[in-house]
Short mmCIF file of C-alpha atoms in Angstrom, two decimals:
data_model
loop_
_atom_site.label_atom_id
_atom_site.label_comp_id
_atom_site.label_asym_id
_atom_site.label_seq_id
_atom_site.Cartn_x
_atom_site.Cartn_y
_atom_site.Cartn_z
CA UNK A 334 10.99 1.37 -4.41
CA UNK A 335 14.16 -0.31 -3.09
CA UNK A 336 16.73 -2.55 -4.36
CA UNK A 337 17.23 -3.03 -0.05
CA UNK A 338 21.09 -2.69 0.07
CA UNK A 339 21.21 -1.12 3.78
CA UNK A 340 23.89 1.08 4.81
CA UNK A 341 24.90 2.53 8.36
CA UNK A 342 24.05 6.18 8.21
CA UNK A 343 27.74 7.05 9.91
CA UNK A 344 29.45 5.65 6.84
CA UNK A 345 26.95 7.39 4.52
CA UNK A 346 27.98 10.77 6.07
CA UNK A 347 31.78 9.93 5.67
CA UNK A 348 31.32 8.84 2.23
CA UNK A 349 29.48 11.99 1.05
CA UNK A 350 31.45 14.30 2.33
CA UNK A 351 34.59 12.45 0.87
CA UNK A 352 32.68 12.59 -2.53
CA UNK A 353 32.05 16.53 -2.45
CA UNK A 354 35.55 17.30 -1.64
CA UNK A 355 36.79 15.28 -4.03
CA UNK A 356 39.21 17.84 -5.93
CA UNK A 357 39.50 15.99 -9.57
CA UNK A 358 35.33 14.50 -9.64
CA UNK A 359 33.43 15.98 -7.11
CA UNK A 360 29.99 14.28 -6.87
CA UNK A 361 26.62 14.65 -5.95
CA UNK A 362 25.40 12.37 -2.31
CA UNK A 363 23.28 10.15 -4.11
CA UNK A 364 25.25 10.07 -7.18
CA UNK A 365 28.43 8.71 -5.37
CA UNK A 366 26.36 6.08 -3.44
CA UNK A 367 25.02 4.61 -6.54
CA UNK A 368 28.94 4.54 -8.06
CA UNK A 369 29.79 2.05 -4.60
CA UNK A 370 25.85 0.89 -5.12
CA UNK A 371 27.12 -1.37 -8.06
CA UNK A 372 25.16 1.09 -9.78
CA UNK A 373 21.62 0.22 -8.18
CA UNK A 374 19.91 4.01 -7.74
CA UNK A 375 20.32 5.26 -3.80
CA UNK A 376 17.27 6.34 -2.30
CA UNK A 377 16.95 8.56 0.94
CA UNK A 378 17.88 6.62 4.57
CA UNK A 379 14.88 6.22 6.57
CA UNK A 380 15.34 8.45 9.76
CA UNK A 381 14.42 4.98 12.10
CA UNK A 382 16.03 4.18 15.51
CA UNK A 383 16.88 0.25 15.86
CA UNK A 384 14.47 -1.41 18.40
CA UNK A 385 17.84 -2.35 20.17
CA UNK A 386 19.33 0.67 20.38
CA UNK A 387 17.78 3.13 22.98
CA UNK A 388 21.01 5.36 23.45
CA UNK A 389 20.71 7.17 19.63
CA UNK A 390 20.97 11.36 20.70
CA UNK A 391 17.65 13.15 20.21
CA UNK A 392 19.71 15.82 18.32
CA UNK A 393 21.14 12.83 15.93
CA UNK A 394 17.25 11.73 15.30
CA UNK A 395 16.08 15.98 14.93
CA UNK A 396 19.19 15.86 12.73
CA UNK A 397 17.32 13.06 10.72
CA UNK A 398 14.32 14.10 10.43
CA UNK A 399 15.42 17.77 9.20
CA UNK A 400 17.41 16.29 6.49
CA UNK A 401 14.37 13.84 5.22
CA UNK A 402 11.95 17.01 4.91
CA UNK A 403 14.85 18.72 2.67
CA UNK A 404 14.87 15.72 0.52
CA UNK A 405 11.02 15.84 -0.01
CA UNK A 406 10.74 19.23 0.00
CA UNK A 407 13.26 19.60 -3.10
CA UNK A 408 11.77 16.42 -4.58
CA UNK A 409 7.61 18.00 -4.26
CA UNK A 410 8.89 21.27 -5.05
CA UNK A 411 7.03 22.94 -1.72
CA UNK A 412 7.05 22.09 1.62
CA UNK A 413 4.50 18.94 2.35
CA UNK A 414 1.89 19.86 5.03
CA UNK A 415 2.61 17.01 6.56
CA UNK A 416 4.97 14.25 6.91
CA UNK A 417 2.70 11.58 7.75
CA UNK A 418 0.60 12.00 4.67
CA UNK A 419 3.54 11.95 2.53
CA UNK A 420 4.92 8.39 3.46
CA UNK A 421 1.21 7.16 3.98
CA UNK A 422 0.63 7.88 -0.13
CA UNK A 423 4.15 6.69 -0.65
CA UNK A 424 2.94 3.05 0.97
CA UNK A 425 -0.24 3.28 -1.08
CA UNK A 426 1.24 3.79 -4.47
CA UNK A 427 4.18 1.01 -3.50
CA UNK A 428 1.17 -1.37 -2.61
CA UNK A 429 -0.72 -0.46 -5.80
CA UNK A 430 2.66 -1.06 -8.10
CA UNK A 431 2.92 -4.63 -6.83
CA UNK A 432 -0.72 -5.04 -7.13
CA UNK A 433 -0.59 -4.83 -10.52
CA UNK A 434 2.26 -7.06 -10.91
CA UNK A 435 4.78 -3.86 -12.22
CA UNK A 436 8.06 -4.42 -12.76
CA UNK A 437 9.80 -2.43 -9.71
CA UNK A 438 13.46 -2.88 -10.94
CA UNK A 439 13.11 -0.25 -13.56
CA UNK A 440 13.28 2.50 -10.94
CA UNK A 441 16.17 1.65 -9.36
CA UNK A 442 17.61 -0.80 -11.58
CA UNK A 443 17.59 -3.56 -8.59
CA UNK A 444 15.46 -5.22 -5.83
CA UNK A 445 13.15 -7.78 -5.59
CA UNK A 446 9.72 -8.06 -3.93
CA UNK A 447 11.13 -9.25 -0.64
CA UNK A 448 13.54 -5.56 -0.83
CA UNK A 449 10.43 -4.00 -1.41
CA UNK A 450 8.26 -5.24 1.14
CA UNK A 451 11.23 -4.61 3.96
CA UNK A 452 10.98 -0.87 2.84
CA UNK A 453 7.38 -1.00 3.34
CA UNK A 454 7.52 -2.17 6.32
CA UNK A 455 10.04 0.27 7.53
CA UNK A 456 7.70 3.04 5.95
CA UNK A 457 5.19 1.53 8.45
CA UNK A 458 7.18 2.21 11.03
CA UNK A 459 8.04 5.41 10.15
CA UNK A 460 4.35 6.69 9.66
CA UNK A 461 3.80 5.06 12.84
CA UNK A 462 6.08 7.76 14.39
CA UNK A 463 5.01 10.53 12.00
CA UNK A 464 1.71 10.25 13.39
CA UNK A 465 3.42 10.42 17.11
CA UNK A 466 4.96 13.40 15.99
CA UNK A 467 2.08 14.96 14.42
CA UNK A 468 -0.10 14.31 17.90
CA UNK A 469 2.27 16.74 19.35
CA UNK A 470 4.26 19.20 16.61
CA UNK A 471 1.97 19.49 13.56
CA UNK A 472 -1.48 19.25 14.53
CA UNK A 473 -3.43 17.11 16.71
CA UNK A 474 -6.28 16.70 13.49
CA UNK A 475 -4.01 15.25 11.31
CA UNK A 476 -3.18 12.32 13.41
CA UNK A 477 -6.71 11.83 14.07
CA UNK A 478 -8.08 12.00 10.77
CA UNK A 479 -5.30 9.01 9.87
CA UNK A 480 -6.07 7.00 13.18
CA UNK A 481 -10.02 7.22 12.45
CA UNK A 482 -9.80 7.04 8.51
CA UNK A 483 -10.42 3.12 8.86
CA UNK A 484 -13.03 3.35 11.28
CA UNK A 485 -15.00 5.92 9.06
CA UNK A 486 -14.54 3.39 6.41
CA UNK A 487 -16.51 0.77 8.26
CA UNK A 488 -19.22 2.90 9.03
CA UNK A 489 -19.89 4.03 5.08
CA UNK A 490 -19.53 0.64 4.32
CA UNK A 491 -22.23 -0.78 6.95
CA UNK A 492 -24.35 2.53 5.63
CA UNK A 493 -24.40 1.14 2.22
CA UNK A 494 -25.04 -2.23 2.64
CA UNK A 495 -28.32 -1.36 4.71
CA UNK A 496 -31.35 -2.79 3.07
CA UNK A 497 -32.82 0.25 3.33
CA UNK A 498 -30.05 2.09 1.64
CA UNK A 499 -30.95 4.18 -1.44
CA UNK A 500 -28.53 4.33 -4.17
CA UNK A 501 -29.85 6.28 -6.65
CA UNK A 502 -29.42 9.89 -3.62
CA UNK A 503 -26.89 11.70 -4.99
CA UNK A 504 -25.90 11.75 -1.59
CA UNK A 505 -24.98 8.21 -1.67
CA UNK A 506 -23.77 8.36 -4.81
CA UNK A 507 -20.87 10.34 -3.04
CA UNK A 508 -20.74 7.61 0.14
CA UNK A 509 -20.58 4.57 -2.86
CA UNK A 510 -17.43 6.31 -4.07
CA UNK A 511 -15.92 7.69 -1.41
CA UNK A 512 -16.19 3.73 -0.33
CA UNK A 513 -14.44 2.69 -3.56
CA UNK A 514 -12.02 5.43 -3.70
CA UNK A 515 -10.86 5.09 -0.11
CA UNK A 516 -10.47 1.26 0.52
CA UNK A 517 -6.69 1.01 -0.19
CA UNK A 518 -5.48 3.64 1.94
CA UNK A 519 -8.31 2.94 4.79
CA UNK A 520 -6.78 -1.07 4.92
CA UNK A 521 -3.32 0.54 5.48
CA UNK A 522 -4.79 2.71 8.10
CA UNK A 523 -6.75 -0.33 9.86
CA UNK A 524 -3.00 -2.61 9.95
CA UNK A 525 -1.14 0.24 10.43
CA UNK A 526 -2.82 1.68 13.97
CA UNK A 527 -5.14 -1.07 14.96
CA UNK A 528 -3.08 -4.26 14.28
CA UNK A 529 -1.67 -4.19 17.67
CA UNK A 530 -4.75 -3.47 18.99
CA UNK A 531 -4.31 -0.25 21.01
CA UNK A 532 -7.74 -0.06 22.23
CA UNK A 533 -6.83 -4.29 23.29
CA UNK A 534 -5.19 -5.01 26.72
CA UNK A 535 -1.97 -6.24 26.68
CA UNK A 536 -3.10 -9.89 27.78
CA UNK A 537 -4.79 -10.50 24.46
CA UNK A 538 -1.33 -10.00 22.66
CA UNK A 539 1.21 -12.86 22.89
CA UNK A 540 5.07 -11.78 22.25
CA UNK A 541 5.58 -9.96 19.06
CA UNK A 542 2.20 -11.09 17.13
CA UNK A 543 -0.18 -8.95 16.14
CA UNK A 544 -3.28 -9.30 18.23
CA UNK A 545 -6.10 -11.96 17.36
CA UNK A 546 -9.05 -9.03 17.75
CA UNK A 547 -7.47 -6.96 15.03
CA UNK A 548 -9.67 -4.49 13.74
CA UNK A 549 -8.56 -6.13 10.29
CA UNK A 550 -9.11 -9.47 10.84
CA UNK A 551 -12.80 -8.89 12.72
CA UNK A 552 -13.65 -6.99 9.40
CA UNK A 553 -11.91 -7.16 6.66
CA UNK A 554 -15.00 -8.73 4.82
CA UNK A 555 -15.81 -4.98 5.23
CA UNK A 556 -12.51 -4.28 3.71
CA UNK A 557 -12.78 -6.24 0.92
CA UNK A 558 -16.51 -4.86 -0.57
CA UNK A 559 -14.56 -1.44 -0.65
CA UNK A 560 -11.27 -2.55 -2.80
CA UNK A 561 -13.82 -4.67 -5.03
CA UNK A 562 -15.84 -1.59 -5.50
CA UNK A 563 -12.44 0.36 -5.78
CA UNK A 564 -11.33 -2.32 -8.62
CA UNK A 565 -15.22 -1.39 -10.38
CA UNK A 566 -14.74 1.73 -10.39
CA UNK A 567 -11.07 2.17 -11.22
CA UNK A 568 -12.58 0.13 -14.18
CA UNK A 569 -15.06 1.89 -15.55
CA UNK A 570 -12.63 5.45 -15.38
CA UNK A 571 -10.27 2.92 -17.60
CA UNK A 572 -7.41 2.74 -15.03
CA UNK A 573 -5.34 -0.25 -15.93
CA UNK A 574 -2.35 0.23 -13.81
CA UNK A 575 -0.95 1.68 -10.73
CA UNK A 576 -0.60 5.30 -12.78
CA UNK A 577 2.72 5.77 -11.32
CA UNK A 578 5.17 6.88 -13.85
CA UNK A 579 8.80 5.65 -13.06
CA UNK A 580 11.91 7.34 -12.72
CA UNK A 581 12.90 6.41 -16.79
CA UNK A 582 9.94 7.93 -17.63
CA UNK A 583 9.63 10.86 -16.29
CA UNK A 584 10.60 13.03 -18.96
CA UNK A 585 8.62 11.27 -21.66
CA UNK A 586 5.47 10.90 -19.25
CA UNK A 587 5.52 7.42 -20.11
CA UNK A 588 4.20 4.94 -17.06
CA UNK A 589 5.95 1.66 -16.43
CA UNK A 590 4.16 -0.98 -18.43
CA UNK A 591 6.77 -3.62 -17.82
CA UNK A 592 5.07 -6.70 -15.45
CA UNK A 593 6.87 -8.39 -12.99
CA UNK A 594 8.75 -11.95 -14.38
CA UNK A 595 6.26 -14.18 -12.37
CA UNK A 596 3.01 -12.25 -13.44
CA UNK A 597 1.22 -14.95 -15.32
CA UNK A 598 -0.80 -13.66 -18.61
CA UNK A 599 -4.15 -13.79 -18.33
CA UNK A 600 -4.78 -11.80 -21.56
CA UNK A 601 -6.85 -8.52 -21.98
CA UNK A 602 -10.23 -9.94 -22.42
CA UNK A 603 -12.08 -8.35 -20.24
CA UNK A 604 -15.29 -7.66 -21.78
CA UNK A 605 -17.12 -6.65 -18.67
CA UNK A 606 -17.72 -3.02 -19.91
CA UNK A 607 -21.30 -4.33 -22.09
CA UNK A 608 -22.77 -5.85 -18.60
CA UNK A 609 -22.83 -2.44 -17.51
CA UNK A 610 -24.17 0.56 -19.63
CA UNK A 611 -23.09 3.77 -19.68
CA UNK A 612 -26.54 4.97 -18.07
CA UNK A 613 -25.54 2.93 -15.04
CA UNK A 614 -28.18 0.39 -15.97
CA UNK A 615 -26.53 -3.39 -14.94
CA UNK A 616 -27.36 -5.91 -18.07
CA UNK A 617 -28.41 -9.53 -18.09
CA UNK A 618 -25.49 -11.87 -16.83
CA UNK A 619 -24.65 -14.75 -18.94
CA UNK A 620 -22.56 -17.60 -17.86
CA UNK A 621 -19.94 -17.12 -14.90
CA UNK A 622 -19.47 -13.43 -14.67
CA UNK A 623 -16.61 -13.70 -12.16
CA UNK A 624 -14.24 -14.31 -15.59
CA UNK A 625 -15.63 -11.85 -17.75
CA UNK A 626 -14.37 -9.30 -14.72
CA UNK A 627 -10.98 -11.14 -14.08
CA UNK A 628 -8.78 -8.47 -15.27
CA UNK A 629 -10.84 -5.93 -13.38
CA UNK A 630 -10.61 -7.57 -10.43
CA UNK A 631 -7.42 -9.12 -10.43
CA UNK A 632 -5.22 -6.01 -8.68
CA UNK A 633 -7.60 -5.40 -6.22
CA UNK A 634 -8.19 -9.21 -5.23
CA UNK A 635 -4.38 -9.13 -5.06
CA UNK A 636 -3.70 -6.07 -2.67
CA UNK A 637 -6.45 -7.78 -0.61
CA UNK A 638 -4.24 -10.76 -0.31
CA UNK A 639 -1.20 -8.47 0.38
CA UNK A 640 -3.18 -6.82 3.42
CA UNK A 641 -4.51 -9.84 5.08
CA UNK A 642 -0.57 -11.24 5.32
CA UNK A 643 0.10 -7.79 6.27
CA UNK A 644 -1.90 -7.82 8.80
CA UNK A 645 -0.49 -11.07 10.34
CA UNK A 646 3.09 -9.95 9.59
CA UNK A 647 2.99 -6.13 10.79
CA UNK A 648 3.86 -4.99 14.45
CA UNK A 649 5.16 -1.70 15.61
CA UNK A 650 8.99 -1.21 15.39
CA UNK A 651 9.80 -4.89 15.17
CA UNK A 652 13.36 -5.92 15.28
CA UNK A 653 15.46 -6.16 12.13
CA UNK A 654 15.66 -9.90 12.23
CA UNK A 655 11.78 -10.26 12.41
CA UNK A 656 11.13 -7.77 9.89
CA UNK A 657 13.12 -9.53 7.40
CA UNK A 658 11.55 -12.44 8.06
CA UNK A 659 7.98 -10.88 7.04
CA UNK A 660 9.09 -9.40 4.16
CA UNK A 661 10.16 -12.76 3.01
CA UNK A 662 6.56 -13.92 3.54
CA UNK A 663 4.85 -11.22 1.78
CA UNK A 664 6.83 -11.60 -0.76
CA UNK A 665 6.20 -15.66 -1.28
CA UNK A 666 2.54 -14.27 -0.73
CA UNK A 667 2.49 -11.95 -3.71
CA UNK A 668 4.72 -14.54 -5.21
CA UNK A 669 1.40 -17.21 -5.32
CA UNK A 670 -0.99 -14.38 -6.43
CA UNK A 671 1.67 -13.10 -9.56
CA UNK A 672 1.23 -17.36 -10.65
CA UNK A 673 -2.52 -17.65 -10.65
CA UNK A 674 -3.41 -19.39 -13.21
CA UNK A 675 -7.02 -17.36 -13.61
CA UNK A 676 -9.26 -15.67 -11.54
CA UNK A 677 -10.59 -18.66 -9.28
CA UNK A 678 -7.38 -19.70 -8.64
CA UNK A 679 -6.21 -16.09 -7.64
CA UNK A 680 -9.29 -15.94 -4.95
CA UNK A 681 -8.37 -19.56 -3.86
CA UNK A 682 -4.86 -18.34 -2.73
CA UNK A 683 -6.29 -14.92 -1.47
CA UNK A 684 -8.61 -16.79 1.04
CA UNK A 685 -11.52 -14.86 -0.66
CA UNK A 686 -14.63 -17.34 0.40
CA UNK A 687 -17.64 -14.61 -0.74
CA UNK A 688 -20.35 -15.89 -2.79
CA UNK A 689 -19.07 -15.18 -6.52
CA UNK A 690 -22.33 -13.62 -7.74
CA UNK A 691 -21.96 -11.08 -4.38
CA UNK A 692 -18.12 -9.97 -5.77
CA UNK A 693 -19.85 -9.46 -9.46
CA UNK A 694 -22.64 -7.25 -8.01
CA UNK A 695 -20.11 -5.32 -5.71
CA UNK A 696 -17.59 -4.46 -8.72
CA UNK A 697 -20.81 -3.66 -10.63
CA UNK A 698 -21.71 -1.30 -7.87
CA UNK A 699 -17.88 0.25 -7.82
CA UNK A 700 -18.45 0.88 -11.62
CA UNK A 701 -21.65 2.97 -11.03
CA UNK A 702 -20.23 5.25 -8.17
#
């Protein structure tokens, strides 16, 4: 999370090294930075290179990059096997926070939405050159399993919704939630590498916009069956939030339960677990099942909404002025979904046009993986 005060990485330096040598209060980097921070936690600076700056010393980026591995190593307690991994889940857990409407100030004890979605989108970019980096210093199969994690996705998805396709295999039992449990970070992986289109020429792409033949846009119906099986099943294991635990927390193991000012109650009754049985048996409907699974659906129908604008918004290493334009839009995005008055309303603002009964049997089918 981010309370999105920026600061030039030169004056950073100075002021850390003034704060260690500091004969009568010596203090920690982070420490002193949230002192001139008007007390707002400091989190690490993002080792990015300006789109308008192409004269930054490779030794000064190395220099970077070195210094954000320390960070994550002492913060993971062992060396991550890979850097692009690490920010990827980062993104994912940041997306599934403000899908579920948490309150993201607690952590850092500033920030809005809009602060938030600028450091996603600078996370973007820097997965986007993790995964550069990883082509050519870690290992050529981690890249690749990230570029073709969305594309894999597709396929299970168009496997399972085969007429033919049998569901009670235990092998498909696996595919069904491997679907579910993958959607979030496969829609990442779809905006992040295909949103420009890379496999698109160059004439289909106007200025800075992301490219009309998207791989996200040309499926995300696809998209969408997998985060409303991911909401089913997330249901049925009793997940009712992100599971992050914040910063405040952390020694009592308690999870942020504080919602976001805007999130509009919609109460706890969701009484969708009795229209499906423990035996994995899917009882009568009654009535409009769509509200009975409101709750349920309600994060996932939400992130959905966050990755279509996403999509729309994202393009590698935009400049500064454009990027904080989009995260002003995702954030008066998010902003609609957190005032929904109920469940229809909520789908209405998503741009979700699929049958109602279809999104009931898909969540039904998430709960059974």
């Amino acid at each position: 999370v981010s309370a999105g005060n920026a600061i030039h990485c030169s004056c950073h330096t100075k002021a850390k090294a003034a704060d260690r040598s500091n004969p009568k209060a010596p203090k920690s980097e982070w420490e002193g930075a949230t002192l001139r921070n008007s007390r707002v936690t400091c989190n690490i600076i993002l080792p990015l290179v300006s789109s308008k700056v192409s004269e930054v010393p490779l030794m000064a980026v190395e220099a970077a990059l070195a210094d954000v591995n320390t960070v994550v190593t002492n913060t993971l307690g062992t060396r991550p096997k890979s850097m692009l991994w690490v920010v990827l889940h980062d993104l994912r857990l940041l997306l599934l926070r403000m899908a579920y409407g948490e309150a993201l100030n607690s952590d850092c004890g500033g920030g809005s939405l809009s602060s938030n979605f600028l450091l996603l989108l600078y996370q973007m970019y820097s997965a986007d050159m993790y995964a550069i980096n990883a082509e050519h210093d870690e290992s050529p199969e981690v890249a690749k399993h990230a570029r073709g994690l969305s594309s894999g996705f597709l396929a299970a998805v168009e496997i399972a919704q085969a007429p033919g396709f049998d569901r009670h295999d235990s092998r498909s039992k696996r595919l069904e939630k491997g679907i579910a449990d993958t959607a979030p970070m496969a829609s990442l992986c779809s905006i992040l590498f295909f949103n420009p289109g890379k496999e698109i020429s160059e004439s289909d792409v106007e200025g800075n916009n992301p490219s009309p033949k998207r791989q996200w846009e040309m499926y995300k119906e696809k998209f969408l069956i997998g985060l409303i099986k991911c909401a089913g099943r997330r249901h049925s294991l009793g997940v009712t939030d992100s599971g992050c635990v914040t910063s405040r927390g952390i020694s009592t193991g308690r999870k942020n339960i504080d919602r976001a000012r805007s999130y509009a109650d919609w109460g706890s009754g969701d009484d969708s677990s009795k229209f499906v049985s423990a035996s994995g048996t899917r009882k009568k409907r009654g009535g409009n099942m769509i509200n009975e699974y409101s709750v349920a659906l309600r994060p996932m129908i939400t992130m959905y909404a966050m990755f279509d604008q996403l999509s729309k918004e994202f393009v590698v290493n935009n400049d500064d002025e454009c990027t904080d334009l989009s995260s002003g839009r995702l954030a008066s995005k998010l902003e609609e979904c957190y005032k929904a008055s109920d469940i229809q309303d909520l789908l209405h603002v998503a741009n979700v046009a699929m049958d109602q009964n279809e999104i009931c049997t898909i969540f039904e089918l998430g709960a059974l993986a």
